[in-house]
Amino acid sequence: MRVLVVGSGGREHALVRTIARSPLVTAVFCAPGNPGIGAHAILVPIPATDIEALTTFAAANAIDMVVPGPEAPLVLGLADALLHQGIRCCGPSAAAARLEGSKQFTKEVADAAGIPTARWEAFTDTHQALDFVRRRGAPIVVKADGLAAGKGVVVATTVEEAEAAVIACIREGAYGAAGATVVIEEFMEGPEVSVFALCDGKNALFLGAAQDHKRAFDGDRGPNTGGMGAFAPPPGFTHATQELVMESIIRPTLTEMAARGAPFVGILFAGLMMTAAGPKLIEFNVRFGDPEAETLLPLLADDLMPALIAACDGTIADIALRWHPEASVSVVLAAQGYPGAYRKGSEIRGLDAASAGDEVSVFHAGTRAEDDRVLSDGGRVLVVNATAPSLALAISRAYHAVDAIDWPDGFCRRDIGQGHG
């Protein structure tokens, strides 16, 4: 098979490396990719959101399957365009991708399917939203309805903070059209867990669970980011918990989406709050998480391709995957200043030394190559993963690899996975 992976980050690096190992695959392409991905795939200079160019390339190059990494091309209809050309896409249609493209839509689906989630209301009028916040009080959560690059959610600890978030979204247009509608919901308490399932429209295959660290600095301080690290398995996430999540959240979602004429195909990512009353849905994403993909895929003991094919062909119920019974830890190296303003173009050395050994992987998330040098080219630049029989050893291996990387302009959290095993 000839496979095209869409995207340019650490998630896509992990996907490409996993797919390239399959004996079913004869060629892997990645659009647009990055220097790390270039070691496993042919890079194609097409932006991830150029649906027409991606579809044209896939058709002209006899691509058998497209695996999208980020959410934007799916929301824009990449899967629909490929299906029109008769090309498999392991990702949802634009109609099904609304599960990530609209938080209000997700809440409506959850309510219709009886999925446990926070109580909520949606607003397009500033005054009505502010009145709701003042009546409900704080803590309370304010979310931009649409895609806002991970920046449209405010967990407000005071009414004033919630009011400012509402005004920024609706009145000031801080997130453009994505914030024209706000979803305001009750605050939930508990650890967050990311759960992944591979779906074929009717059935789902559990792909693993991980816990990530969103805040920029140690001790869960600083601004929210796209994720500064992750580890698996999450503490207390038992097989019984897995089955509960699949039965109460994942499968009811598939049933409801099919009933709406938008069957979900691809990777469904459920962000959960593990409350005292049980797991509750925070939000859905319609693709692998980042850095969760870099954390879970190194634990896969089987070939992923048969499962991806089965998801596209509606036969996922026939698939079982084996996973290494180990712990996995991923540490993100980000540019100084991230998630605010940061500088690009500084050289990164020591990557070969860092990735020595089968148990350590260095995934490129925001890099570019120039004159045989690797330079930073994003906010989150590298993801260092390590696996081991215990979480403590995986943490030790990950930070040993981090310390082998020579990049003065970067920083990382030093407490990923700490205190959990």
Short mmCIF file of C-alpha atoms in Angstrom, two decimals:
data_model
loop_
_atom_site.label_atom_id
_atom_site.label_comp_id
_atom_site.label_asym_id
_atom_site.label_seq_id
_atom_site.Cartn_x
_atom_site.Cartn_y
_atom_site.Cartn_z
CA MET A 1 0.00 0.00 0.00
CA ARG A 2 0.98 3.62 -0.63
CA VAL A 3 0.06 5.84 2.31
CA LEU A 4 -0.09 9.62 2.67
CA VAL A 5 0.05 11.09 6.18
CA VAL A 6 -1.10 14.71 6.47
CA GLY A 7 0.55 17.07 8.95
CA SER A 8 3.94 18.27 10.17
CA GLY A 9 4.21 17.71 13.93
CA GLY A 10 5.29 15.16 16.49
CA ARG A 11 2.00 13.30 16.19
CA GLU A 12 2.57 12.87 12.47
CA HIS A 13 6.18 11.78 13.06
CA ALA A 14 4.92 9.03 15.38
CA LEU A 15 2.22 7.99 12.91
CA VAL A 16 4.63 7.92 9.96
CA ARG A 17 7.21 5.86 11.83
CA THR A 18 4.54 3.37 12.94
CA ILE A 19 2.99 3.07 9.47
CA ALA A 20 6.38 2.78 7.70
CA ARG A 21 7.16 -0.35 9.76
CA SER A 22 4.18 -2.24 8.34
CA PRO A 23 4.97 -5.00 5.83
CA LEU A 24 1.78 -3.98 4.03
CA VAL A 25 3.22 -0.57 3.16
CA THR A 26 5.40 -0.02 0.10
CA ALA A 27 5.72 3.77 0.29
CA VAL A 28 4.90 6.51 2.80
CA PHE A 29 4.46 10.17 1.93
CA CYS A 30 3.88 13.06 4.33
CA ALA A 31 2.50 16.50 3.54
CA PRO A 32 4.17 18.73 4.48
CA GLY A 33 6.19 16.76 7.09
CA ASN A 34 9.38 17.85 8.84
CA PRO A 35 13.07 16.78 8.92
CA GLY A 36 12.45 13.97 11.42
CA ILE A 37 9.61 12.59 9.34
CA GLY A 38 11.88 12.73 6.30
CA ALA A 39 13.82 9.77 7.70
CA HIS A 40 10.76 7.55 7.22
CA ALA A 41 8.74 9.14 4.40
CA ILE A 42 8.90 11.15 1.20
CA LEU A 43 8.04 14.76 2.06
CA VAL A 44 5.47 16.55 -0.07
CA PRO A 45 5.39 20.39 0.14
CA ILE A 46 1.60 20.74 0.42
CA PRO A 47 0.02 22.52 3.41
CA ALA A 48 -2.22 20.34 5.56
CA THR A 49 -5.22 22.58 4.86
CA ASP A 50 -4.92 22.64 1.04
CA ILE A 51 -7.67 20.09 0.42
CA GLU A 52 -7.64 20.39 -3.37
CA ALA A 53 -3.86 19.95 -3.66
CA LEU A 54 -3.82 17.01 -1.24
CA THR A 55 -6.62 15.26 -3.11
CA THR A 56 -4.97 15.89 -6.48
CA PHE A 57 -1.65 14.53 -5.20
CA ALA A 58 -3.28 11.43 -3.75
CA ALA A 59 -5.07 10.66 -6.99
CA ALA A 60 -2.03 11.35 -9.19
CA ASN A 61 0.30 9.24 -7.05
CA ALA A 62 -1.89 6.15 -6.60
CA ILE A 63 -2.26 6.70 -2.85
CA ASP A 64 -4.25 3.85 -1.29
CA MET A 65 -4.92 5.50 2.06
CA VAL A 66 -4.66 8.96 3.60
CA VAL A 67 -4.14 9.31 7.36
CA PRO A 68 -4.80 12.88 8.54
CA GLY A 69 -2.97 14.02 11.66
CA PRO A 70 -4.50 17.41 12.59
CA GLU A 71 -8.16 18.35 12.84
CA ALA A 72 -8.27 21.33 10.45
CA PRO A 73 -8.21 19.38 7.14
CA LEU A 74 -10.91 17.05 8.45
CA VAL A 75 -13.18 19.93 9.44
CA LEU A 76 -12.54 21.39 5.97
CA GLY A 77 -13.71 18.17 4.27
CA LEU A 78 -10.56 16.26 3.32
CA ALA A 79 -12.19 12.86 3.89
CA ASP A 80 -15.17 13.85 1.73
CA ALA A 81 -12.93 15.00 -1.13
CA LEU A 82 -10.87 11.81 -1.01
CA LEU A 83 -13.95 9.58 -0.87
CA HIS A 84 -15.22 11.33 -4.01
CA GLN A 85 -11.98 10.19 -5.69
CA GLY A 86 -12.37 6.64 -4.35
CA ILE A 87 -9.42 6.97 -1.96
CA ARG A 88 -9.59 5.62 1.59
CA CYS A 89 -9.22 8.20 4.36
CA CYS A 90 -8.87 7.10 7.97
CA GLY A 91 -10.66 10.15 9.27
CA PRO A 92 -14.21 11.48 9.60
CA SER A 93 -16.29 13.40 7.09
CA ALA A 94 -16.73 17.13 7.63
CA ALA A 95 -20.17 16.39 9.11
CA ALA A 96 -18.69 13.96 11.64
CA ALA A 97 -15.68 16.21 12.31
CA ARG A 98 -18.11 18.72 13.82
CA LEU A 99 -17.52 16.76 17.03
CA GLU A 100 -14.33 18.81 17.26
CA GLY A 101 -15.32 21.74 15.07
CA SER A 102 -18.24 22.75 17.32
CA LYS A 103 -18.39 22.30 21.09
CA GLN A 104 -22.09 23.09 21.03
CA PHE A 105 -22.65 20.26 18.55
CA THR A 106 -20.71 17.86 20.78
CA LYS A 107 -22.83 18.84 23.78
CA GLU A 108 -26.01 18.28 21.77
CA VAL A 109 -24.79 14.84 20.70
CA ALA A 110 -23.82 13.97 24.28
CA ASP A 111 -27.22 14.99 25.63
CA ALA A 112 -29.07 13.09 22.90
CA ALA A 113 -26.98 9.96 23.51
CA GLY A 114 -27.19 10.11 27.31
CA ILE A 115 -23.43 10.59 27.67
CA PRO A 116 -22.34 11.96 31.07
CA THR A 117 -20.99 15.50 30.70
CA ALA A 118 -21.11 18.89 32.42
CA ARG A 119 -24.34 20.91 32.38
CA TRP A 120 -24.08 23.65 29.77
CA GLU A 121 -25.67 26.48 27.81
CA ALA A 122 -24.66 28.15 24.54
CA PHE A 123 -24.87 31.87 23.80
CA THR A 124 -24.34 34.29 20.91
CA ASP A 125 -25.49 37.36 22.87
CA THR A 126 -23.01 38.96 25.26
CA HIS A 127 -25.60 40.22 27.75
CA GLN A 128 -27.38 36.87 28.01
CA ALA A 129 -24.06 35.08 28.51
CA LEU A 130 -22.95 37.53 31.20
CA ASP A 131 -26.27 37.20 33.00
CA PHE A 132 -25.91 33.41 32.98
CA VAL A 133 -22.39 33.64 34.44
CA ARG A 134 -23.52 36.00 37.20
CA ARG A 135 -26.42 33.72 38.12
CA ARG A 136 -24.29 30.55 38.16
CA GLY A 137 -21.19 31.99 39.80
CA ALA A 138 -17.65 30.61 39.75
CA PRO A 139 -15.75 28.41 39.17
CA ILE A 140 -17.20 28.06 35.69
CA VAL A 141 -15.86 27.19 32.23
CA VAL A 142 -16.16 29.41 29.15
CA LYS A 143 -15.37 27.90 25.73
CA ALA A 144 -15.26 29.31 22.23
CA ASP A 145 -17.52 27.04 20.19
CA GLY A 146 -15.21 26.52 17.21
CA LEU A 147 -11.57 25.66 16.54
CA ALA A 148 -9.33 28.11 18.38
CA ALA A 149 -5.94 26.35 18.27
CA GLY A 150 -6.34 25.14 21.85
CA LYS A 151 -6.67 28.69 23.19
CA GLY A 152 -10.43 29.12 23.39
CA VAL A 153 -11.09 27.58 26.81
CA VAL A 154 -11.03 29.54 30.08
CA VAL A 155 -11.50 27.78 33.41
CA ALA A 156 -12.60 30.84 35.37
CA THR A 157 -12.08 30.83 39.12
CA THR A 158 -13.93 34.15 39.53
CA VAL A 159 -17.02 35.68 37.96
CA GLU A 160 -14.89 38.57 36.72
CA GLU A 161 -12.58 36.18 34.88
CA ALA A 162 -15.55 34.46 33.25
CA GLU A 163 -17.05 37.81 32.25
CA ALA A 164 -13.77 38.82 30.60
CA ALA A 165 -13.69 35.54 28.68
CA VAL A 166 -17.24 36.03 27.41
CA ILE A 167 -16.53 39.60 26.29
CA ALA A 168 -13.28 38.54 24.58
CA CYS A 169 -15.08 35.79 22.65
CA ILE A 170 -18.33 37.41 21.55
CA ARG A 171 -17.87 41.18 21.69
CA GLU A 172 -14.15 41.55 20.93
CA GLY A 173 -13.84 38.62 18.52
CA ALA A 174 -10.64 37.30 20.06
CA TYR A 175 -11.07 33.98 18.25
CA GLY A 176 -12.85 35.24 15.16
CA ALA A 177 -15.83 33.18 13.99
CA ALA A 178 -14.79 30.37 16.38
CA GLY A 179 -15.83 32.54 19.33
CA ALA A 180 -19.05 33.99 17.95
CA THR A 181 -20.84 31.35 20.01
CA VAL A 182 -19.69 30.50 23.52
CA VAL A 183 -20.46 27.36 25.48
CA ILE A 184 -20.58 27.94 29.22
CA GLU A 185 -20.56 24.87 31.43
CA GLU A 186 -20.29 23.80 35.01
CA PHE A 187 -16.85 23.24 36.49
CA MET A 188 -15.92 19.58 36.97
CA GLU A 189 -13.26 18.28 39.35
CA GLY A 190 -10.89 15.35 38.97
CA PRO A 191 -7.90 14.22 36.92
CA GLU A 192 -8.19 14.50 33.13
CA VAL A 193 -7.59 11.45 30.95
CA SER A 194 -7.32 11.20 27.16
CA VAL A 195 -8.96 8.09 25.69
CA PHE A 196 -8.59 7.00 22.05
CA ALA A 197 -10.70 4.67 19.94
CA LEU A 198 -10.44 3.65 16.29
CA CYS A 199 -13.91 3.67 14.76
CA ASP A 200 -15.52 2.36 11.56
CA GLY A 201 -18.86 4.15 11.83
CA LYS A 202 -20.53 1.42 13.91
CA ASN A 203 -17.90 -0.23 16.10
CA ALA A 204 -14.84 0.94 18.02
CA LEU A 205 -11.46 -0.49 19.01
CA PHE A 206 -9.79 0.87 22.17
CA LEU A 207 -6.43 2.44 21.29
CA GLY A 208 -5.21 3.42 24.72
CA ALA A 209 -5.40 6.10 27.39
CA ALA A 210 -2.89 8.70 28.52
CA GLN A 211 -2.67 11.66 30.85
CA ASP A 212 -1.13 14.89 29.62
CA HIS A 213 0.24 18.05 31.22
CA LYS A 214 -1.23 21.23 29.71
CA ARG A 215 0.36 23.96 31.82
CA ALA A 216 3.67 25.41 30.65
CA PHE A 217 5.64 25.11 33.87
CA ASP A 218 6.37 22.65 36.67
CA GLY A 219 3.69 22.15 39.28
CA ASP A 220 0.95 22.83 36.73
CA ARG A 221 1.70 26.54 36.74
CA GLY A 222 1.66 29.04 33.90
CA PRO A 223 -0.54 29.31 30.80
CA ASN A 224 -2.24 26.42 29.07
CA THR A 225 -0.37 24.99 26.09
CA GLY A 226 -0.95 22.36 23.44
CA GLY A 227 0.62 19.92 25.89
CA MET A 228 4.03 19.85 27.57
CA GLY A 229 4.18 16.09 28.08
CA ALA A 230 2.16 12.95 28.67
CA PHE A 231 2.41 9.54 30.25
CA ALA A 232 0.65 6.19 30.05
CA PRO A 233 -1.03 4.33 31.52
CA PRO A 234 -2.99 6.85 33.64
CA PRO A 235 -3.11 6.00 37.34
CA GLY A 236 -6.21 4.05 38.30
CA PHE A 237 -7.38 3.56 34.71
CA THR A 238 -8.29 -0.10 35.00
CA HIS A 239 -9.75 -2.50 32.45
CA ALA A 240 -13.11 -1.97 34.13
CA THR A 241 -12.77 1.78 33.66
CA GLN A 242 -11.86 1.23 30.01
CA GLU A 243 -14.99 -0.83 29.45
CA LEU A 244 -17.13 1.76 31.25
CA VAL A 245 -15.79 4.53 28.99
CA MET A 246 -16.35 2.48 25.84
CA GLU A 247 -19.92 1.56 26.86
CA SER A 248 -21.05 4.91 28.30
CA ILE A 249 -19.23 7.38 26.04
CA ILE A 250 -17.60 5.99 22.87
CA ARG A 251 -20.23 3.54 21.59
CA PRO A 252 -23.25 5.78 22.32
CA THR A 253 -21.50 8.52 20.33
CA LEU A 254 -21.11 6.24 17.32
CA THR A 255 -24.78 5.23 17.54
CA GLU A 256 -25.93 8.85 17.74
CA MET A 257 -23.67 10.02 14.90
CA ALA A 258 -24.90 7.20 12.65
CA ALA A 259 -28.49 8.14 13.48
CA ARG A 260 -27.70 11.71 12.39
CA GLY A 261 -26.44 10.48 9.03
CA ALA A 262 -22.81 11.27 9.88
CA PRO A 263 -21.18 7.97 10.88
CA PHE A 264 -17.82 8.51 12.54
CA VAL A 265 -14.80 6.88 10.89
CA GLY A 266 -11.29 7.38 12.22
CA ILE A 267 -9.74 8.12 15.60
CA LEU A 268 -12.11 9.46 18.23
CA PHE A 269 -10.34 11.22 21.11
CA ALA A 270 -12.44 11.63 24.24
CA GLY A 271 -11.13 14.12 26.77
CA LEU A 272 -12.53 12.91 30.09
CA MET A 273 -12.79 14.22 33.62
CA MET A 274 -12.53 11.37 36.10
CA THR A 275 -15.00 12.76 38.63
CA ALA A 276 -16.12 11.22 41.90
CA ALA A 277 -19.31 10.21 40.05
CA GLY A 278 -17.36 8.48 37.28
CA PRO A 279 -15.89 9.51 33.92
CA LYS A 280 -17.54 12.50 32.24
CA LEU A 281 -16.94 13.91 28.78
CA ILE A 282 -15.11 17.24 28.55
CA GLU A 283 -14.79 17.35 24.77
CA PHE A 284 -14.17 15.27 21.67
CA ASN A 285 -11.34 15.56 19.20
CA VAL A 286 -11.47 13.76 15.87
CA ARG A 287 -7.82 12.68 15.60
CA PHE A 288 -4.91 11.46 17.70
CA GLY A 289 -3.74 13.75 20.46
CA ASP A 290 -0.33 15.39 20.57
CA PRO A 291 1.77 14.42 22.58
CA GLU A 292 -0.45 11.41 23.35
CA ALA A 293 0.27 9.81 19.95
CA GLU A 294 3.99 9.94 20.69
CA THR A 295 3.28 8.34 24.07
CA LEU A 296 0.94 5.51 23.01
CA LEU A 297 2.22 4.42 19.60
CA PRO A 298 5.65 3.31 20.94
CA LEU A 299 3.74 0.79 23.09
CA LEU A 300 2.03 -0.85 20.11
CA ALA A 301 3.19 -4.44 19.62
CA ASP A 302 1.21 -5.14 16.44
CA ASP A 303 1.03 -3.72 12.93
CA LEU A 304 -1.30 -0.70 12.92
CA MET A 305 -2.18 -0.85 9.21
CA PRO A 306 -4.72 -3.71 9.34
CA ALA A 307 -6.64 -1.73 11.96
CA LEU A 308 -6.58 1.46 9.87
CA ILE A 309 -7.78 -0.49 6.84
CA ALA A 310 -10.54 -2.11 8.89
CA ALA A 311 -11.72 1.30 10.13
CA CYS A 312 -12.09 2.47 6.53
CA ASP A 313 -13.76 -0.76 5.40
CA GLY A 314 -16.21 -1.15 8.29
CA THR A 315 -14.63 -4.27 9.77
CA ILE A 316 -13.01 -2.97 12.96
CA ALA A 317 -14.93 -5.57 15.00
CA ASP A 318 -12.63 -8.23 13.52
CA ILE A 319 -9.44 -6.52 14.78
CA ALA A 320 -7.52 -6.94 18.02
CA LEU A 321 -4.30 -5.11 18.88
CA ARG A 322 -1.60 -6.12 21.35
CA TRP A 323 0.25 -3.54 23.41
CA HIS A 324 3.49 -3.79 25.37
CA PRO A 325 2.64 -3.86 29.10
CA GLU A 326 5.03 -1.01 29.87
CA ALA A 327 4.96 2.62 30.93
CA SER A 328 5.57 5.41 28.44
CA VAL A 329 6.59 9.03 29.10
CA SER A 330 6.86 11.92 26.64
CA VAL A 331 8.54 15.24 27.42
CA VAL A 332 8.03 18.24 25.14
CA LEU A 333 10.91 20.61 24.45
CA ALA A 334 9.48 24.01 23.59
CA ALA A 335 10.97 27.32 22.48
CA GLN A 336 11.57 29.87 25.23
CA GLY A 337 8.50 32.09 25.45
CA TYR A 338 6.00 29.45 24.30
CA PRO A 339 2.97 29.56 24.34
CA GLY A 340 3.53 33.30 23.89
CA ALA A 341 6.00 34.91 21.51
CA TYR A 342 9.07 32.81 20.73
CA ARG A 343 12.06 32.89 18.39
CA LYS A 344 12.61 30.49 15.50
CA GLY A 345 15.80 29.39 13.80
CA SER A 346 18.09 28.35 16.65
CA GLU A 347 20.22 25.25 16.08
CA ILE A 348 19.51 21.98 17.91
CA ARG A 349 22.37 19.54 18.52
CA GLY A 350 22.71 16.17 20.18
CA LEU A 351 19.67 14.49 18.63
CA ASP A 352 21.53 11.30 17.71
CA ALA A 353 22.91 10.92 21.22
CA ALA A 354 19.47 11.51 22.72
CA SER A 355 17.78 8.81 20.65
CA ALA A 356 20.35 6.07 21.28
CA GLY A 357 18.64 2.83 22.34
CA ASP A 358 15.40 1.17 21.31
CA GLU A 359 13.53 2.46 24.34
CA VAL A 360 13.97 6.17 23.49
CA SER A 361 12.47 8.09 20.56
CA VAL A 362 12.89 11.75 19.62
CA PHE A 363 9.97 13.02 17.55
CA HIS A 364 10.25 16.27 15.60
CA ALA A 365 7.32 18.61 16.24
CA GLY A 366 8.47 22.01 14.98
CA THR A 367 11.80 21.80 13.14
CA ARG A 368 13.32 22.58 9.75
CA ALA A 369 16.57 21.57 8.08
CA GLU A 370 19.16 24.00 6.76
CA ASP A 371 22.71 23.18 5.61
CA ASP A 372 22.70 19.81 7.40
CA ARG A 373 21.58 21.50 10.60
CA VAL A 374 18.30 21.04 12.48
CA LEU A 375 16.73 24.36 13.46
CA SER A 376 13.74 25.21 15.62
CA ASP A 377 10.67 26.22 13.65
CA GLY A 378 7.75 26.26 16.08
CA GLY A 379 6.58 26.57 19.66
CA ARG A 380 6.66 22.90 20.58
CA VAL A 381 9.81 21.72 18.83
CA LEU A 382 10.68 18.17 19.99
CA VAL A 383 8.97 15.36 21.87
CA VAL A 384 11.24 12.94 23.71
CA ASN A 385 9.61 9.60 24.53
CA ALA A 386 10.87 6.71 26.62
CA THR A 387 9.32 3.39 27.53
CA ALA A 388 10.23 1.08 30.42
CA PRO A 389 8.80 -1.64 32.68
CA SER A 390 7.97 1.02 35.30
CA LEU A 391 6.89 4.64 35.15
CA ALA A 392 9.83 5.72 37.30
CA LEU A 393 12.34 4.16 34.90
CA ALA A 394 10.53 5.61 31.86
CA ILE A 395 10.75 9.07 33.46
CA SER A 396 14.45 8.59 34.15
CA ARG A 397 15.16 7.46 30.60
CA ALA A 398 13.18 10.33 29.09
CA TYR A 399 15.00 13.02 31.05
CA HIS A 400 18.37 11.39 30.44
CA ALA A 401 17.64 11.75 26.72
CA VAL A 402 16.41 15.32 27.17
CA ASP A 403 19.69 16.23 28.87
CA ALA A 404 21.64 14.88 25.89
CA ILE A 405 20.03 17.49 23.62
CA ASP A 406 22.01 20.72 23.21
CA TRP A 407 19.47 23.49 22.64
CA PRO A 408 19.93 26.55 24.89
CA ASP A 409 16.85 28.27 23.44
CA GLY A 410 14.52 25.49 24.60
CA PHE A 411 12.86 24.54 27.85
CA CYS A 412 10.78 21.70 29.24
CA ARG A 413 8.83 20.75 32.31
CA ARG A 414 10.82 18.60 34.74
CA ASP A 415 7.85 16.92 36.41
CA ILE A 416 6.13 14.98 33.62
CA GLY A 417 4.60 11.83 35.16
CA GLN A 418 6.02 12.61 38.59
CA GLY A 419 4.03 11.55 41.63
CA HIS A 420 1.99 8.96 39.73
CA GLY A 421 3.96 5.78 40.13
#
